[in-house]
PDB file of C-alpha atoms and ligand atoms in Angstrom:
ATOM      1  CA  UNK D   1       0.007  -0.017   0.144  1.00 92.00           C
ATOM      2  CA  UNK D   2       1.301   3.423  -0.990  1.00 95.00           C
ATOM      3  CA  UNK D   3       0.713   6.134   1.776  1.00 96.00           C
ATOM      4  CA  UNK D   4       0.591   9.841   1.156  1.00 97.00           C
ATOM      5  CA  UNK D   5       1.989  11.660   4.036  1.00 98.00           C
ATOM      6  CA  UNK D   6       0.211  14.423   6.267  1.00 98.00           C
ATOM      7  CA  UNK D   7       1.595  17.785   6.957  1.00 97.00           C
ATOM      8  CA  UNK D   8       2.328  16.442  10.503  1.00 98.00           C
ATOM      9  CA  UNK D   9       4.045  13.289   9.221  1.00 98.00           C
ATOM     10  CA  UNK D  10       6.234  15.250   6.691  1.00 98.00           C
ATOM     11  CA  UNK D  11       7.274  17.647   9.764  1.00 98.00           C
ATOM     12  CA  UNK D  12       8.276  14.617  11.732  1.00 98.00           C
ATOM     13  CA  UNK D  13      10.163  13.190   8.787  1.00 98.00           C
ATOM     14  CA  UNK D  14      12.118  16.433   8.539  1.00 98.00           C
ATOM     15  CA  UNK D  15      12.915  16.048  12.136  1.00 98.00           C
ATOM     16  CA  UNK D  16      14.219  12.686  11.577  1.00 98.00           C
ATOM     17  CA  UNK D  17      16.018  13.698   8.355  1.00 98.00           C
ATOM     18  CA  UNK D  18      17.927  16.510  10.170  1.00 98.00           C
ATOM     19  CA  UNK D  19      19.518  13.988  12.625  1.00 98.00           C
ATOM     20  CA  UNK D  20      20.467  11.698   9.853  1.00 98.00           C
ATOM     21  CA  UNK D  21      22.141  14.649   7.809  1.00 98.00           C
ATOM     22  CA  UNK D  22      24.031  15.624  10.962  1.00 98.00           C
ATOM     23  CA  UNK D  23      25.235  11.902  11.551  1.00 98.00           C
ATOM     24  CA  UNK D  24      26.250  11.719   7.904  1.00 98.00           C
ATOM     25  CA  UNK D  25      28.394  14.736   8.371  1.00 98.00           C
ATOM     26  CA  UNK D  26      29.925  13.556  11.442  1.00 98.00           C
ATOM     27  CA  UNK D  27      31.071  10.253   9.685  1.00 98.00           C
ATOM     28  CA  UNK D  28      32.339  12.053   6.648  1.00 98.00           C
ATOM     29  CA  UNK D  29      34.621  14.012   8.881  1.00 98.00           C
ATOM     30  CA  UNK D  30      35.906  10.764  10.319  1.00 98.00           C
ATOM     31  CA  UNK D  31      36.420   8.897   7.090  1.00 98.00           C
ATOM     32  CA  UNK D  32      40.152   8.679   6.609  1.00 98.00           C
ATOM     33  CA  UNK D  33      42.796   5.742   6.145  1.00 98.00           C
ATOM     34  CA  UNK D  34      43.283   3.792   9.453  1.00 98.00           C
ATOM     35  CA  UNK D  35      39.712   4.315  10.814  1.00 98.00           C
ATOM     36  CA  UNK D  36      37.775   0.997  11.462  1.00 98.00           C
ATOM     37  CA  UNK D  37      34.410   1.020  10.139  1.00 98.00           C
ATOM     38  CA  UNK D  38      32.890  -0.193  13.525  1.00 98.00           C
ATOM     39  CA  UNK D  39      34.314   3.142  14.939  1.00 98.00           C
ATOM     40  CA  UNK D  40      32.276   5.017  12.333  1.00 98.00           C
ATOM     41  CA  UNK D  41      29.264   2.777  13.468  1.00 98.00           C
ATOM     42  CA  UNK D  42      29.810   3.550  16.987  1.00 98.00           C
ATOM     43  CA  UNK D  43      29.925   7.184  16.225  1.00 98.00           C
ATOM     44  CA  UNK D  44      26.644   7.138  14.491  1.00 98.00           C
ATOM     45  CA  UNK D  45      25.041   5.083  17.190  1.00 98.00           C
ATOM     46  CA  UNK D  46      26.020   7.549  19.889  1.00 98.00           C
ATOM     47  CA  UNK D  47      24.857  10.630  17.777  1.00 98.00           C
ATOM     48  CA  UNK D  48      21.571   9.193  16.784  1.00 98.00           C
ATOM     49  CA  UNK D  49      20.532   7.968  20.277  1.00 98.00           C
ATOM     50  CA  UNK D  50      21.935  11.070  22.022  1.00 98.00           C
ATOM     51  CA  UNK D  51      19.351  12.953  19.644  1.00 98.00           C
ATOM     52  CA  UNK D  52      16.610  10.929  21.055  1.00 98.00           C
ATOM     53  CA  UNK D  53      16.315   8.832  17.770  1.00 98.00           C
ATOM     54  CA  UNK D  54      17.011   5.218  16.979  1.00 98.00           C
ATOM     55  CA  UNK D  55      19.178   3.788  14.243  1.00 98.00           C
ATOM     56  CA  UNK D  56      16.409   2.186  11.883  1.00 98.00           C
ATOM     57  CA  UNK D  57      18.942  -0.477  10.818  1.00 98.00           C
ATOM     58  CA  UNK D  58      20.043  -1.968  14.106  1.00 98.00           C
ATOM     59  CA  UNK D  59      18.289  -5.124  14.546  1.00 98.00           C
ATOM     60  CA  UNK D  60      16.223  -4.842  11.506  1.00 98.00           C
ATOM     61  CA  UNK D  61      15.956  -8.493  10.298  1.00 97.00           C
ATOM     62  CA  UNK D  62      18.588  -9.120  12.566  1.00 97.00           C
ATOM     63  CA  UNK D  63      21.057  -6.610  11.041  1.00 98.00           C
ATOM     64  CA  UNK D  64      23.933  -6.223  13.671  1.00 98.00           C
ATOM     65  CA  UNK D  65      24.822  -2.521  13.259  1.00 98.00           C
ATOM     66  CA  UNK D  66      23.474   1.023  13.160  1.00 98.00           C
ATOM     67  CA  UNK D  67      24.949   1.767   9.625  1.00 98.00           C
ATOM     68  CA  UNK D  68      26.113   0.032   6.468  1.00 98.00           C
ATOM     69  CA  UNK D  69      29.682   0.503   5.408  1.00 98.00           C
ATOM     70  CA  UNK D  70      30.584  -0.752   1.765  1.00 98.00           C
ATOM     71  CA  UNK D  71      34.010  -0.642   0.694  1.00 98.00           C
ATOM     72  CA  UNK D  72      35.154  -0.676  -3.051  1.00 98.00           C
ATOM     73  CA  UNK D  73      33.515  -3.761  -4.811  1.00 98.00           C
ATOM     74  CA  UNK D  74      30.969  -4.017  -1.913  1.00 98.00           C
ATOM     75  CA  UNK D  75      27.760  -2.325  -3.225  1.00 98.00           C
ATOM     76  CA  UNK D  76      25.680  -2.120  -0.240  1.00 98.00           C
ATOM     77  CA  UNK D  77      24.859  -3.553   3.230  1.00 98.00           C
ATOM     78  CA  UNK D  78      28.574  -4.038   4.309  1.00 98.00           C
ATOM     79  CA  UNK D  79      28.615  -4.632   8.105  1.00 98.00           C
ATOM     80  CA  UNK D  80      30.925  -2.344  10.107  1.00 98.00           C
ATOM     81  CA  UNK D  81      33.693  -4.265  11.561  1.00 98.00           C
ATOM     82  CA  UNK D  82      37.411  -3.909  12.819  1.00 98.00           C
ATOM     83  CA  UNK D  83      38.627  -3.644   9.177  1.00 98.00           C
ATOM     84  CA  UNK D  84      40.354  -0.372   8.674  1.00 98.00           C
ATOM     85  CA  UNK D  85      39.716   2.043   5.757  1.00 98.00           C
ATOM     86  CA  UNK D  86      42.819   2.204   3.404  1.00 98.00           C
ATOM     87  CA  UNK D  87      44.053   5.098   1.269  1.00 98.00           C
ATOM     88  CA  UNK D  88      42.496   4.826  -2.232  1.00 98.00           C
ATOM     89  CA  UNK D  89      39.391   3.019  -1.178  1.00 99.00           C
ATOM     90  CA  UNK D  90      35.776   4.389  -1.600  1.00 98.00           C
ATOM     91  CA  UNK D  91      33.309   3.653   1.369  1.00 99.00           C
ATOM     92  CA  UNK D  92      29.531   3.790   0.858  1.00 99.00           C
ATOM     93  CA  UNK D  93      27.972   4.844   4.157  1.00 98.00           C
ATOM     94  CA  UNK D  94      24.263   4.204   4.443  1.00 98.00           C
ATOM     95  CA  UNK D  95      22.143   5.396   7.645  1.00 98.00           C
ATOM     96  CA  UNK D  96      18.527   5.260   8.684  1.00 98.00           C
ATOM     97  CA  UNK D  97      17.035   7.278  11.340  1.00 98.00           C
ATOM     98  CA  UNK D  98      13.866   6.656  13.157  1.00 98.00           C
ATOM     99  CA  UNK D  99      12.350   9.465  15.045  1.00 98.00           C
ATOM    100  CA  UNK D 100       8.911  10.434  16.275  1.00 98.00           C
ATOM    101  CA  UNK D 101       7.434   7.515  14.391  1.00 98.00           C
ATOM    102  CA  UNK D 102       9.188   8.125  11.069  1.00 98.00           C
ATOM    103  CA  UNK D 103      12.131   6.706   9.159  1.00 98.00           C
ATOM    104  CA  UNK D 104      14.539   8.567   6.970  1.00 98.00           C
ATOM    105  CA  UNK D 105      17.220   6.807   4.686  1.00 98.00           C
ATOM    106  CA  UNK D 106      20.250   8.203   3.009  1.00 98.00           C
ATOM    107  CA  UNK D 107      23.559   7.079   1.740  1.00 99.00           C
ATOM    108  CA  UNK D 108      26.787   8.665   0.371  1.00 98.00           C
ATOM    109  CA  UNK D 109      30.001   7.354  -1.000  1.00 99.00           C
ATOM    110  CA  UNK D 110      33.190   8.918   0.332  1.00 98.00           C
ATOM    111  CA  UNK D 111      36.924   8.879  -1.040  1.00 98.00           C
ATOM    112  CA  UNK D 112      39.488   7.545   1.462  1.00 98.00           C
ATOM    113  CA  UNK D 113      42.281  10.151   0.872  1.00 98.00           C
ATOM    114  CA  UNK D 114      43.452  10.037  -2.749  1.00 98.00           C
ATOM    115  CA  UNK D 115      41.597   7.921  -5.162  1.00 98.00           C
ATOM    116  CA  UNK D 116      41.800   6.941  -8.765  1.00 98.00           C
ATOM    117  CA  UNK D 117      40.118   9.178 -11.432  1.00 98.00           C
ATOM    118  CA  UNK D 118      37.840   6.117 -12.295  1.00 98.00           C
ATOM    119  CA  UNK D 119      36.560   5.888  -8.696  1.00 98.00           C
ATOM    120  CA  UNK D 120      36.133   9.468  -8.582  1.00 98.00           C
ATOM    121  CA  UNK D 121      34.207   9.428 -11.669  1.00 98.00           C
ATOM    122  CA  UNK D 122      32.049   6.548 -10.362  1.00 98.00           C
ATOM    123  CA  UNK D 123      31.212   8.384  -7.233  1.00 99.00           C
ATOM    124  CA  UNK D 124      30.323  11.563  -9.319  1.00 98.00           C
ATOM    125  CA  UNK D 125      28.253   9.806 -11.876  1.00 99.00           C
ATOM    126  CA  UNK D 126      26.410   8.130  -9.062  1.00 99.00           C
ATOM    127  CA  UNK D 127      25.340  11.288  -7.495  1.00 98.00           C
ATOM    128  CA  UNK D 128      24.345  12.762 -10.766  1.00 98.00           C
ATOM    129  CA  UNK D 129      22.077   9.745 -11.383  1.00 98.00           C
ATOM    130  CA  UNK D 130      20.239  10.798  -8.232  1.00 98.00           C
ATOM    131  CA  UNK D 131      19.615  14.192  -9.352  1.00 98.00           C
ATOM    132  CA  UNK D 132      18.817  12.875 -13.090  1.00 98.00           C
ATOM    133  CA  UNK D 133      16.326  10.593 -11.525  1.00 98.00           C
ATOM    134  CA  UNK D 134      14.526  13.383  -9.229  1.00 98.00           C
ATOM    135  CA  UNK D 135      14.366  15.714 -12.267  1.00 98.00           C
ATOM    136  CA  UNK D 136      11.546  13.442 -13.416  1.00 98.00           C
ATOM    137  CA  UNK D 137       9.800  13.392  -9.912  1.00 98.00           C
ATOM    138  CA  UNK D 138       6.524  15.412  -9.568  1.00 98.00           C
ATOM    139  CA  UNK D 139       2.892  14.900  -8.760  1.00 98.00           C
ATOM    140  CA  UNK D 140       1.481  13.076 -11.768  1.00 97.00           C
ATOM    141  CA  UNK D 141       4.765  11.697 -13.199  1.00 98.00           C
ATOM    142  CA  UNK D 142       5.290   8.118 -13.865  1.00 98.00           C
ATOM    143  CA  UNK D 143       7.850   6.200 -11.610  1.00 98.00           C
ATOM    144  CA  UNK D 144       9.348   4.501 -14.924  1.00 98.00           C
ATOM    145  CA  UNK D 145      10.611   7.945 -16.013  1.00 98.00           C
ATOM    146  CA  UNK D 146      12.776   8.088 -12.838  1.00 98.00           C
ATOM    147  CA  UNK D 147      14.366   4.840 -13.201  1.00 98.00           C
ATOM    148  CA  UNK D 148      14.811   5.407 -16.936  1.00 98.00           C
ATOM    149  CA  UNK D 149      16.748   8.669 -16.360  1.00 98.00           C
ATOM    150  CA  UNK D 150      19.000   7.071 -13.808  1.00 98.00           C
ATOM    151  CA  UNK D 151      19.847   4.099 -16.079  1.00 98.00           C
ATOM    152  CA  UNK D 152      20.362   6.277 -19.096  1.00 98.00           C
ATOM    153  CA  UNK D 153      22.871   8.415 -17.110  1.00 98.00           C
ATOM    154  CA  UNK D 154      24.786   5.602 -15.590  1.00 98.00           C
ATOM    155  CA  UNK D 155      25.051   3.697 -19.027  1.00 98.00           C
ATOM    156  CA  UNK D 156      26.057   6.672 -20.975  1.00 98.00           C
ATOM    157  CA  UNK D 157      29.130   7.127 -18.754  1.00 98.00           C
ATOM    158  CA  UNK D 158      29.955   3.322 -19.272  1.00 98.00           C
ATOM    159  CA  UNK D 159      28.759   2.276 -15.921  1.00 98.00           C
ATOM    160  CA  UNK D 160      25.874  -0.102 -15.066  1.00 98.00           C
ATOM    161  CA  UNK D 161      22.860  -0.114 -12.702  1.00 98.00           C
ATOM    162  CA  UNK D 162      22.218  -2.854 -10.149  1.00 98.00           C
ATOM    163  CA  UNK D 163      19.066  -4.746 -10.847  1.00 98.00           C
ATOM    164  CA  UNK D 164      18.872  -6.962  -7.785  1.00 98.00           C
ATOM    165  CA  UNK D 165      18.175  -3.941  -5.344  1.00 98.00           C
ATOM    166  CA  UNK D 166      15.910  -0.994  -5.641  1.00 98.00           C
ATOM    167  CA  UNK D 167      14.786   2.185  -3.871  1.00 98.00           C
ATOM    168  CA  UNK D 168      11.527   2.242  -1.847  1.00 98.00           C
ATOM    169  CA  UNK D 169       8.749   4.169  -0.055  1.00 98.00           C
ATOM    170  CA  UNK D 170       9.447   5.087   3.326  1.00 98.00           C
ATOM    171  CA  UNK D 171       7.711   6.552   6.385  1.00 98.00           C
ATOM    172  CA  UNK D 172       6.320   4.665   9.247  1.00 98.00           C
ATOM    173  CA  UNK D 173       8.096   1.653   7.964  1.00 98.00           C
ATOM    174  CA  UNK D 174      11.559   1.837   6.440  1.00 98.00           C
ATOM    175  CA  UNK D 175      10.547  -0.133   3.377  1.00 98.00           C
ATOM    176  CA  UNK D 176       6.953   0.899   2.044  1.00 98.00           C
ATOM    177  CA  UNK D 177       5.433   0.637  -1.459  1.00 98.00           C
ATOM    178  CA  UNK D 178       6.265   1.529  -4.096  1.00 98.00           C
ATOM    179  CA  UNK D 179       9.589  -0.139  -4.986  1.00 98.00           C
ATOM    180  CA  UNK D 180      11.749   2.450  -7.054  1.00 98.00           C
ATOM    181  CA  UNK D 181      13.967   0.713  -9.446  1.00 98.00           C
ATOM    182  CA  UNK D 182      17.048   2.537 -10.900  1.00 98.00           C
ATOM    183  CA  UNK D 183      16.058   1.238 -14.271  1.00 98.00           C
ATOM    184  CA  UNK D 184      12.809   1.388 -16.198  1.00 97.00           C
ATOM    185  CA  UNK D 185      10.940   2.381 -19.292  1.00 97.00           C
ATOM    186  CA  UNK D 186       9.572   6.028 -19.813  1.00 97.00           C
ATOM    187  CA  UNK D 187       5.826   6.426 -19.526  1.00 97.00           C
ATOM    188  CA  UNK D 188       5.639   3.163 -17.505  1.00 97.00           C
ATOM    189  CA  UNK D 189       4.970   2.675 -13.754  1.00 96.00           C
ATOM    190  CA  UNK D 190       2.791   4.068 -11.118  1.00 97.00           C
ATOM    191  CA  UNK D 191       1.915   7.740 -11.028  1.00 97.00           C
ATOM    192  CA  UNK D 192       3.457   9.604  -8.391  1.00 98.00           C
ATOM    193  CA  UNK D 193       1.309  11.847  -6.115  1.00 98.00           C
ATOM    194  CA  UNK D 194       2.140  14.734  -3.967  1.00 98.00           C
ATOM    195  CA  UNK D 195       2.937  13.770  -0.482  1.00 98.00           C
ATOM    196  CA  UNK D 196       4.487  10.358  -1.326  1.00 98.00           C
ATOM    197  CA  UNK D 197       7.942   9.880   0.387  1.00 98.00           C
ATOM    198  CA  UNK D 198      10.484   7.897  -1.368  1.00 98.00           C
ATOM    199  CA  UNK D 199      14.145   6.709  -0.794  1.00 98.00           C
ATOM    200  CA  UNK D 200      15.678   6.974  -4.391  1.00 98.00           C
ATOM    201  CA  UNK D 201      19.145   5.175  -4.236  1.00 98.00           C
ATOM    202  CA  UNK D 202      21.220   4.570  -7.294  1.00 98.00           C
ATOM    203  CA  UNK D 203      23.630   1.674  -6.976  1.00 98.00           C
ATOM    204  CA  UNK D 204      26.046   2.011  -9.740  1.00 99.00           C
ATOM    205  CA  UNK D 205      28.704  -0.474 -10.858  1.00 98.00           C
ATOM    206  CA  UNK D 206      31.652   0.556 -12.733  1.00 98.00           C
ATOM    207  CA  UNK D 207      31.762  -3.067 -14.459  1.00 98.00           C
ATOM    208  CA  UNK D 208      28.798  -5.427 -15.077  1.00 98.00           C
ATOM    209  CA  UNK D 209      25.635  -4.970 -12.920  1.00 98.00           C
ATOM    210  CA  UNK D 210      25.534  -8.588 -11.548  1.00 98.00           C
ATOM    211  CA  UNK D 211      25.861  -8.787  -7.823  1.00 98.00           C
ATOM    212  CA  UNK D 212      26.138 -11.506  -5.324  1.00 98.00           C
ATOM    213  CA  UNK D 213      25.423 -12.042  -1.612  1.00 98.00           C
ATOM    214  CA  UNK D 214      28.541 -12.498   0.522  1.00 98.00           C
ATOM    215  CA  UNK D 215      28.698 -15.252   3.250  1.00 97.00           C
ATOM    216  CA  UNK D 216      27.789 -13.036   6.110  1.00 97.00           C
ATOM    217  CA  UNK D 217      24.374 -13.072   4.734  1.00 97.00           C
ATOM    218  CA  UNK D 218      24.223  -9.042   4.342  1.00 98.00           C
ATOM    219  CA  UNK D 219      27.090  -7.675   2.306  1.00 98.00           C
ATOM    220  CA  UNK D 220      26.160  -7.547  -1.428  1.00 98.00           C
ATOM    221  CA  UNK D 221      29.330  -7.444  -3.613  1.00 98.00           C
ATOM    222  CA  UNK D 222      29.879  -7.043  -7.414  1.00 98.00           C
ATOM    223  CA  UNK D 223      30.585 -10.383  -8.980  1.00 98.00           C
ATOM    224  CA  UNK D 224      33.372  -8.951 -11.240  1.00 98.00           C
ATOM    225  CA  UNK D 225      35.134  -7.278  -8.212  1.00 98.00           C
ATOM    226  CA  UNK D 226      35.068  -3.883  -9.565  1.00 98.00           C
ATOM    227  CA  UNK D 227      34.038  -0.931  -7.556  1.00 98.00           C
ATOM    228  CA  UNK D 228      30.348   0.242  -6.946  1.00 99.00           C
ATOM    229  CA  UNK D 229      28.938   3.462  -5.499  1.00 99.00           C
ATOM    230  CA  UNK D 230      25.684   4.465  -3.812  1.00 99.00           C
ATOM    231  CA  UNK D 231      24.024   7.658  -3.282  1.00 98.00           C
ATOM    232  CA  UNK D 232      20.566   7.933  -1.516  1.00 98.00           C
ATOM    233  CA  UNK D 233      18.002  10.645  -0.248  1.00 98.00           C
ATOM    234  CA  UNK D 234      14.575  10.725   1.217  1.00 98.00           C
ATOM    235  CA  UNK D 235      12.540  12.830  -0.874  1.00 98.00           C
ATOM    236  CA  UNK D 236       8.833  13.982  -0.935  1.00 98.00           C
ATOM    237  CA  UNK D 237       6.944  14.327  -4.060  1.00 98.00           C
ATOM    238  CA  UNK D 238       5.645  17.882  -4.501  1.00 98.00           C
ATOM    239  CA  UNK D 239       3.210  19.549  -7.123  1.00 98.00           C
ATOM    240  CA  UNK D 240       6.072  21.157  -8.824  1.00 96.00           C
ATOM    241  CA  UNK D 241       8.921  18.499  -8.209  1.00 98.00           C
ATOM    242  CA  UNK D 242      10.624  16.887  -5.415  1.00 98.00           C
ATOM    243  CA  UNK D 243      11.968  18.138  -1.951  1.00 98.00           C
ATOM    244  CA  UNK D 244      15.068  16.380  -0.661  1.00 98.00           C
ATOM    245  CA  UNK D 245      14.731  15.928   3.127  1.00 98.00           C
ATOM    246  CA  UNK D 246      18.275  14.310   3.842  1.00 98.00           C
ATOM    247  CA  UNK D 247      20.438  16.831   1.931  1.00 96.00           C
TER     248      UNK D 247
HETATM  249  N1  LIG V   1      19.110   1.514   3.420  1.00 94.27           N
HETATM  250  C1  LIG V   1      18.934   0.215   3.246  1.00 94.27           C
HETATM  251  C2  LIG V   1      17.680  -0.128   2.398  1.00 94.27           C
HETATM  252  O1  LIG V   1      17.377   0.737   1.669  1.00 94.27           O
HETATM  253  C3  LIG V   1      18.752  -0.253   4.486  1.00 94.27           C
HETATM  254  C4  LIG V   1      19.694  -1.434   4.943  1.00 94.27           C
HETATM  255  S1  LIG V   1      19.445  -2.840   5.411  1.00 94.27           S
HETATM  256  C5  LIG V   1      19.616  -3.035   7.005  1.00 94.27           C
HETATM  257  O2  LIG V   1      17.348  -1.130   2.172  1.00 94.27           O
HETATM  258  F1  LIG V   1      19.400  -4.274   7.406  1.00 94.27           F
HETATM  259  F2  LIG V   1      20.730  -2.604   7.147  1.00 94.27           F
HETATM  260  F3  LIG V   1      18.903  -2.120   7.513  1.00 94.27           F
HETATM  261 CO1  LIG V   2      17.169   2.807   1.493  1.00 94.27          CO
END
């Protein structure tokens, strides 16, 4: 079931998003070579709980941490650990915050020190894919146009779009209808309605789009071992376009 959020719900989601944005900034400042991903997770847990909120991911279907940290060929859902970040890597950080009854969800991919031009282009194009996608968002638009634009931008830059994972509606639950694929056909899919809230999250691979689940049951990695990037925001559909809550 797709829900349209009330003014009250949206103001709570904005409060949730504020905590999420501040947590992302805190982690961004702490991404450097030598930092273990579990230290980033601890910083996020402390920040979110001190703000009176709850990390959405912790214990979600048994997920053991507050954030996801996905390094290089890891696409999403990497579990924070004692593994230390190394110069030249890229790390996707995905965070969910639950506050006053509402979830928000956002992700960024950060460079660790100096990275290759190829990885930098992957980060840049993945972010651009999000903005290409939301350029199609507004009341009455079709969801297929959003995915189509994301896919077109990724592929025209020589990258590929992950098929096995998609964005989603979000609100009282972290995953609500509709599914928001990062691929699609123009003029297809459901019609967007003002007040719908969506987590739009391109996952873009430098090589082929095929992914596999690792033995920990969570981490998704590229099959070809090439790097992948992730960029996500929670947005509200408006009459004229989209309002980004987590930026
Ligand atoms: N942001 C992720 C998503 O949109 C959620 C991470 S899965 C979790 O699906 F288990 F870590 F919560
Ligand atoms: Co999400």
